[in-house]
Amino acid sequence: MIRAVALAAAALLSSPLAAQAPPPPRLLLVISVDQLSGDLFDEYRGQFTGGLARIASGALFRNGTSREANGPSLGEFMKAHWPASRNVAVSGQPAPDPIAGQNPDQHWFWTATKFRSDLTKARVPSVVLRVNAAVAAALEQPRAPLDAPPFCQSRPRKSELARRAGDADALAASPELDGDTLALAAGLVDEMQLGHRADPDLLTIDLSATGNVARSYGAGSEEMCLQLTELDRDIGDFLSLLDSRGIDYAVALDGIAPGQVPIAFWRPGFSGASVDTAVETLDMVPTLAALVELPLPAGVPGRCLEGTPAFCPQR
């Protein structure tokens, strides 16, 4: 973290108070947003009041680049070190999760009209059946246009995200898909009791609606403005649910887009700053591993990011 009071911070680190740093969290939450570029995040950051605002109040690296590492993932490293750790991935599209990696305990993704899994031997949690039933019931009904806040109303519009009954493509290109994805993730948190045992758990949530809206309506549309407004609120509701469950968690957020993307780290009680240092998404693994005191083998790409002292403590 870049601070004007560097000398005072150095004195604090050398004092007995430094030993009172919070213990490692019990749940690592990684949220990835498709087509959330750095420019798009910067454009709307001043309008965020919910979950994206909370996360951005931590260590926000504005000059990130998407790059995946080859080899084992964070989820695989955690399972190897803590066999009882649970690795859960939920996504708005049928794609492998680079953070969860191979053979997570649960992997659910949206395909056409429902959430499915590619894990044939994993137990099907009851919440999946309930969420799929709720989505099917909602899809049978038309969706009225969303009310656009004033700062969205000057942008070009097509549908204001109205949807005909049965139009699954329109559902996927709207905040509905992210809301359903987060609802499934919340249900899995409760049913699997993630974050409530001694070994830390990992939950990755890949949100696809922003990318679908960009392709359907354009990044400068009123529909995109509505999408990001709802995304901010829905992520806020999800974090509030974790708070209400008494879970000690930490969040990493990244965008999946060509060029510059935001990368942010936050946990309750941690206030940071915007950092312009160039970083990469593969730096997320060493940073999160340091937070939960997970030893990584030599040669793992990336680095624990300076600017996140609550995540990368000085040794």
Short mmCIF file of C-alpha atoms in Angstrom, two decimals:
data_model
loop_
_atom_site.label_atom_id
_atom_site.label_comp_id
_atom_site.label_asym_id
_atom_site.label_seq_id
_atom_site.Cartn_x
_atom_site.Cartn_y
_atom_site.Cartn_z
CA MET A 1 0.00 0.00 0.00
CA ILE A 2 1.31 3.42 -0.89
CA ARG A 3 1.15 5.68 2.17
CA ALA A 4 2.37 9.17 2.87
CA VAL A 5 3.13 8.10 6.42
CA ALA A 6 5.72 5.48 5.51
CA LEU A 7 7.91 6.21 8.53
CA ALA A 8 5.01 5.79 10.91
CA ALA A 9 4.04 2.54 9.22
CA ALA A 10 7.58 1.23 9.51
CA ALA A 11 7.60 2.05 13.20
CA LEU A 12 4.31 0.20 13.65
CA LEU A 13 5.65 -2.91 11.92
CA SER A 14 8.55 -2.99 14.37
CA SER A 15 6.28 -2.65 17.38
CA PRO A 16 4.49 -5.39 19.37
CA LEU A 17 1.23 -4.33 17.71
CA ALA A 18 2.43 -5.90 14.47
CA ALA A 19 1.88 -9.30 16.05
CA GLN A 20 -1.83 -8.51 16.37
CA ALA A 21 -2.54 -8.91 12.64
CA PRO A 22 -5.80 -10.79 12.02
CA PRO A 23 -5.55 -14.55 11.52
CA PRO A 24 -5.83 -16.01 8.03
CA PRO A 25 -9.40 -16.02 6.69
CA ARG A 26 -11.42 -19.23 6.53
CA LEU A 27 -12.78 -18.54 3.04
CA LEU A 28 -11.05 -17.18 -0.05
CA LEU A 29 -13.54 -15.70 -2.50
CA VAL A 30 -12.36 -14.98 -6.06
CA ILE A 31 -14.78 -13.08 -8.30
CA SER A 32 -14.00 -12.75 -12.01
CA VAL A 33 -16.11 -10.54 -14.28
CA ASP A 34 -16.09 -11.20 -18.01
CA GLN A 35 -15.18 -8.13 -20.13
CA LEU A 36 -14.71 -5.87 -17.12
CA SER A 37 -11.91 -3.77 -18.56
CA GLY A 38 -9.93 -1.17 -16.66
CA ASP A 39 -11.56 1.61 -18.66
CA LEU A 40 -15.06 0.31 -17.95
CA PHE A 41 -14.32 -0.05 -14.24
CA ASP A 42 -12.85 3.46 -14.05
CA GLU A 43 -15.84 4.91 -15.93
CA TYR A 44 -18.35 3.54 -13.42
CA ARG A 45 -16.30 3.42 -10.23
CA GLY A 46 -17.72 6.70 -8.95
CA GLN A 47 -21.26 5.30 -9.29
CA PHE A 48 -20.62 2.10 -7.34
CA THR A 49 -22.14 2.02 -3.86
CA GLY A 50 -22.44 -1.74 -3.21
CA GLY A 51 -20.11 -4.72 -3.47
CA LEU A 52 -17.81 -3.30 -6.13
CA ALA A 53 -17.38 -0.16 -4.04
CA ARG A 54 -16.48 -2.26 -0.99
CA ILE A 55 -13.91 -4.28 -2.90
CA ALA A 56 -12.45 -1.20 -4.61
CA SER A 57 -11.87 0.35 -1.17
CA GLY A 58 -9.16 -2.24 -0.61
CA ALA A 59 -5.99 -2.55 -2.66
CA LEU A 60 -7.06 -1.73 -6.22
CA PHE A 61 -4.51 -2.32 -8.95
CA ARG A 62 -5.84 -0.33 -11.91
CA ASN A 63 -3.17 -1.43 -14.39
CA GLY A 64 -3.67 -5.20 -14.47
CA THR A 65 -3.27 -7.65 -17.33
CA SER A 66 -5.06 -10.97 -17.74
CA ARG A 67 -2.57 -13.82 -17.93
CA GLU A 68 -3.13 -17.38 -16.79
CA ALA A 69 -0.38 -19.54 -15.35
CA ASN A 70 0.34 -23.05 -16.55
CA GLY A 71 0.48 -25.86 -14.05
CA PRO A 72 -1.39 -26.44 -10.79
CA SER A 73 -3.98 -23.91 -9.62
CA LEU A 74 -4.60 -22.30 -6.27
CA GLY A 75 -7.39 -24.79 -5.61
CA GLU A 76 -5.08 -27.71 -6.34
CA PHE A 77 -2.34 -26.30 -4.09
CA MET A 78 -4.88 -25.86 -1.27
CA LYS A 79 -6.22 -29.41 -1.62
CA ALA A 80 -2.70 -30.83 -1.62
CA HIS A 81 -1.79 -28.94 1.56
CA TRP A 82 -5.19 -29.24 3.30
CA PRO A 83 -7.03 -32.33 2.00
CA ALA A 84 -10.17 -31.31 3.91
CA SER A 85 -10.25 -27.90 2.22
CA ARG A 86 -13.23 -27.50 -0.11
CA ASN A 87 -12.80 -26.10 -3.60
CA VAL A 88 -16.03 -24.84 -5.20
CA ALA A 89 -16.46 -23.12 -8.58
CA VAL A 90 -19.63 -21.48 -9.97
CA SER A 91 -19.71 -19.87 -13.40
CA GLY A 92 -22.02 -18.22 -15.89
CA GLN A 93 -20.43 -20.14 -18.75
CA PRO A 94 -19.13 -23.68 -19.37
CA ALA A 95 -15.40 -23.09 -19.10
CA PRO A 96 -12.63 -24.41 -16.81
CA ASP A 97 -11.82 -22.19 -13.87
CA PRO A 98 -8.08 -21.36 -13.78
CA ILE A 99 -8.14 -20.60 -10.05
CA ALA A 100 -10.15 -23.68 -9.01
CA GLY A 101 -8.20 -25.90 -11.40
CA GLN A 102 -8.73 -29.60 -11.93
CA ASN A 103 -11.21 -31.71 -9.95
CA PRO A 104 -12.85 -29.17 -7.62
CA ASP A 105 -15.33 -30.55 -5.12
CA GLN A 106 -18.15 -28.77 -6.97
CA HIS A 107 -18.18 -27.10 -10.40
CA TRP A 108 -21.46 -25.66 -11.69
CA PHE A 109 -21.89 -23.56 -14.82
CA TRP A 110 -24.74 -22.07 -16.84
CA THR A 111 -25.68 -23.76 -20.11
CA ALA A 112 -28.72 -22.51 -22.07
CA THR A 113 -31.44 -22.72 -19.40
CA LYS A 114 -29.94 -24.28 -16.25
CA PHE A 115 -26.82 -24.89 -14.20
CA ARG A 116 -24.99 -28.13 -14.94
CA SER A 117 -21.79 -29.82 -13.76
CA ASP A 118 -19.04 -31.74 -15.51
CA LEU A 119 -18.23 -33.68 -12.32
CA THR A 120 -20.09 -36.96 -12.80
CA LYS A 121 -19.10 -38.46 -9.43
CA ALA A 122 -19.73 -35.43 -7.20
CA ARG A 123 -22.83 -35.30 -5.03
CA VAL A 124 -25.47 -32.93 -6.37
CA PRO A 125 -26.26 -30.37 -3.64
CA SER A 126 -29.97 -29.82 -3.10
CA VAL A 127 -29.57 -26.07 -3.62
CA VAL A 128 -28.73 -26.68 -7.29
CA LEU A 129 -32.13 -28.27 -7.85
CA ARG A 130 -33.86 -25.40 -6.07
CA VAL A 131 -32.01 -22.71 -8.02
CA ASN A 132 -32.64 -24.41 -11.36
CA ALA A 133 -36.34 -24.72 -10.52
CA ALA A 134 -36.50 -21.04 -9.54
CA VAL A 135 -34.73 -19.98 -12.76
CA ALA A 136 -37.11 -22.09 -14.86
CA ALA A 137 -40.11 -20.50 -13.16
CA ALA A 138 -38.71 -16.99 -13.68
CA LEU A 139 -37.94 -17.74 -17.33
CA GLU A 140 -41.58 -18.62 -17.96
CA GLN A 141 -42.53 -15.02 -17.17
CA PRO A 142 -41.63 -11.88 -19.16
CA ARG A 143 -39.33 -9.32 -17.57
CA ALA A 144 -40.24 -5.65 -17.65
CA PRO A 145 -37.63 -3.03 -18.59
CA LEU A 146 -35.36 -1.99 -15.77
CA ASP A 147 -35.61 1.52 -14.38
CA ALA A 148 -32.50 3.40 -15.44
CA PRO A 149 -30.90 5.74 -12.88
CA PRO A 150 -30.30 9.28 -14.13
CA PHE A 151 -26.62 8.74 -14.92
CA CYS A 152 -27.58 5.91 -17.33
CA GLN A 153 -30.34 7.71 -19.22
CA SER A 154 -28.21 9.66 -21.70
CA ARG A 155 -26.75 6.49 -23.22
CA PRO A 156 -28.08 4.72 -26.33
CA ARG A 157 -30.65 2.06 -25.52
CA LYS A 158 -32.36 -0.87 -27.21
CA SER A 159 -34.41 -2.88 -24.75
CA GLU A 160 -33.54 -1.57 -21.27
CA LEU A 161 -33.08 -5.30 -20.62
CA ALA A 162 -36.74 -6.20 -21.07
CA ARG A 163 -37.23 -9.91 -21.85
CA ARG A 164 -39.97 -12.00 -23.43
CA ALA A 165 -41.12 -15.13 -21.62
CA GLY A 166 -38.88 -18.07 -22.48
CA ASP A 167 -36.06 -15.97 -23.97
CA ALA A 168 -33.02 -17.61 -22.37
CA ASP A 169 -30.58 -15.62 -24.53
CA ALA A 170 -31.98 -12.36 -23.16
CA LEU A 171 -31.69 -13.74 -19.62
CA ALA A 172 -28.00 -14.51 -20.19
CA ALA A 173 -27.39 -10.97 -21.51
CA SER A 174 -28.78 -9.32 -18.39
CA PRO A 175 -28.20 -9.02 -14.65
CA GLU A 176 -30.47 -12.05 -14.18
CA LEU A 177 -27.65 -14.42 -15.05
CA ASP A 178 -25.21 -12.92 -12.53
CA GLY A 179 -27.95 -12.82 -9.90
CA ASP A 180 -28.71 -16.51 -10.47
CA THR A 181 -24.99 -17.39 -10.40
CA LEU A 182 -24.51 -15.57 -7.11
CA ALA A 183 -27.68 -17.13 -5.68
CA LEU A 184 -26.30 -20.60 -6.44
CA ALA A 185 -22.95 -19.67 -4.89
CA ALA A 186 -24.72 -18.37 -1.77
CA GLY A 187 -26.69 -21.59 -1.48
CA LEU A 188 -23.52 -23.66 -1.76
CA VAL A 189 -21.89 -21.54 0.97
CA ASP A 190 -24.73 -22.47 3.30
CA GLU A 191 -25.24 -26.10 2.28
CA MET A 192 -21.52 -26.95 2.31
CA GLN A 193 -20.79 -24.65 5.29
CA LEU A 194 -17.90 -23.03 3.47
CA GLY A 195 -15.60 -21.00 5.68
CA HIS A 196 -16.68 -22.68 8.92
CA ARG A 197 -13.89 -25.20 9.49
CA ALA A 198 -10.24 -25.01 10.47
CA ASP A 199 -8.87 -25.48 6.95
CA PRO A 200 -9.58 -22.61 4.56
CA ASP A 201 -11.97 -23.11 1.66
CA LEU A 202 -11.92 -21.61 -1.84
CA LEU A 203 -14.95 -20.30 -3.72
CA THR A 204 -14.53 -18.95 -7.25
CA ILE A 205 -17.39 -17.14 -8.98
CA ASP A 206 -17.11 -16.29 -12.67
CA LEU A 207 -19.76 -13.76 -13.70
CA SER A 208 -20.54 -13.69 -17.42
CA ALA A 209 -23.43 -11.26 -17.91
CA THR A 210 -21.21 -8.18 -18.39
CA GLY A 211 -19.54 -9.83 -21.36
CA ASN A 212 -22.88 -10.98 -22.78
CA VAL A 213 -24.33 -7.47 -22.43
CA ALA A 214 -21.26 -5.94 -24.12
CA ARG A 215 -21.62 -8.28 -27.09
CA SER A 216 -25.39 -7.80 -27.34
CA TYR A 217 -25.76 -4.06 -26.69
CA GLY A 218 -22.29 -2.48 -26.65
CA ALA A 219 -20.03 -1.33 -23.82
CA GLY A 220 -21.36 2.25 -24.04
CA SER A 221 -25.05 1.35 -23.94
CA GLU A 222 -27.66 2.09 -21.32
CA GLU A 223 -27.98 -1.68 -20.94
CA MET A 224 -24.33 -1.87 -19.86
CA CYS A 225 -24.94 0.91 -17.37
CA LEU A 226 -27.90 -1.03 -15.97
CA GLN A 227 -25.86 -4.24 -15.90
CA LEU A 228 -23.01 -2.74 -13.88
CA THR A 229 -25.41 -1.00 -11.50
CA GLU A 230 -27.13 -4.32 -10.78
CA LEU A 231 -23.82 -6.19 -10.58
CA ASP A 232 -22.59 -3.78 -7.92
CA ARG A 233 -25.77 -4.32 -5.91
CA ASP A 234 -25.78 -8.13 -6.32
CA ILE A 235 -22.15 -8.51 -5.24
CA GLY A 236 -22.94 -6.29 -2.25
CA ASP A 237 -25.84 -8.54 -1.30
CA PHE A 238 -23.58 -11.59 -1.57
CA LEU A 239 -20.91 -10.06 0.67
CA SER A 240 -23.61 -9.06 3.17
CA LEU A 241 -24.75 -12.68 3.27
CA LEU A 242 -21.20 -13.78 4.14
CA ASP A 243 -21.16 -11.13 6.86
CA SER A 244 -24.46 -12.37 8.27
CA ARG A 245 -23.08 -15.93 8.44
CA GLY A 246 -20.12 -14.80 10.53
CA ILE A 247 -17.62 -16.06 7.94
CA ASP A 248 -14.07 -14.74 8.05
CA TYR A 249 -13.41 -14.19 4.34
CA ALA A 250 -11.24 -12.27 1.91
CA VAL A 251 -12.06 -11.27 -1.66
CA ALA A 252 -10.04 -10.99 -4.84
CA LEU A 253 -11.66 -9.42 -7.91
CA ASP A 254 -10.41 -9.37 -11.47
CA GLY A 255 -11.66 -8.56 -14.93
CA ILE A 256 -11.33 -10.90 -17.90
CA ALA A 257 -10.75 -8.73 -20.97
CA PRO A 258 -8.08 -7.79 -23.50
CA GLY A 259 -5.76 -5.02 -22.38
CA GLN A 260 -6.01 -3.38 -18.97
CA VAL A 261 -8.18 -4.95 -16.25
CA PRO A 262 -8.80 -4.12 -12.58
CA ILE A 263 -7.39 -6.44 -9.91
CA ALA A 264 -8.47 -5.82 -6.32
CA PHE A 265 -8.05 -7.39 -2.89
CA TRP A 266 -10.22 -6.71 0.14
CA ARG A 267 -11.29 -8.22 3.43
CA PRO A 268 -13.54 -6.72 6.11
CA GLY A 269 -11.68 -4.04 8.01
CA PHE A 270 -9.01 -3.56 5.34
CA SER A 271 -8.78 -0.14 3.68
CA GLY A 272 -6.23 0.32 0.94
CA ALA A 273 -5.59 2.57 -2.02
CA SER A 274 -5.50 2.65 -5.80
CA VAL A 275 -2.14 1.51 -7.12
CA ASP A 276 -0.89 2.17 -10.66
CA THR A 277 1.83 -0.48 -10.61
CA ALA A 278 1.57 -2.90 -13.54
CA VAL A 279 0.48 -6.34 -12.30
CA GLU A 280 -0.92 -9.55 -13.80
CA THR A 281 -3.79 -11.83 -12.82
CA LEU A 282 -1.31 -14.64 -12.20
CA ASP A 283 -0.06 -12.57 -9.23
CA MET A 284 -3.36 -13.36 -7.51
CA VAL A 285 -2.28 -16.90 -6.59
CA PRO A 286 0.90 -15.95 -4.63
CA THR A 287 -0.98 -13.06 -2.99
CA LEU A 288 -3.89 -15.21 -1.81
CA ALA A 289 -1.55 -18.05 -0.83
CA ALA A 290 0.40 -15.69 1.41
CA LEU A 291 -2.82 -14.55 3.05
CA VAL A 292 -3.77 -18.07 4.17
CA GLU A 293 -0.13 -19.01 4.88
CA LEU A 294 -0.11 -21.62 2.12
CA PRO A 295 3.43 -22.61 1.08
CA LEU A 296 3.91 -22.71 -2.68
CA PRO A 297 6.57 -24.73 -4.45
CA ALA A 298 9.47 -22.95 -6.06
CA GLY A 299 8.87 -21.79 -9.58
CA VAL A 300 5.21 -20.84 -9.24
CA PRO A 301 4.79 -17.78 -11.48
CA GLY A 302 3.68 -14.43 -10.13
CA ARG A 303 4.49 -12.54 -6.96
CA CYS A 304 2.79 -11.50 -3.77
CA LEU A 305 1.72 -7.98 -4.57
CA GLU A 306 3.15 -5.06 -2.68
CA GLY A 307 0.38 -2.67 -1.79
CA THR A 308 -1.54 -5.38 0.05
CA PRO A 309 0.16 -5.55 3.49
CA ALA A 310 -2.91 -7.25 4.95
CA PHE A 311 -2.45 -9.94 2.28
CA CYS A 312 1.33 -10.01 1.86
CA PRO A 313 2.69 -9.51 5.38
CA GLN A 314 6.35 -8.67 5.71
CA ARG A 315 8.27 -11.66 7.01
#
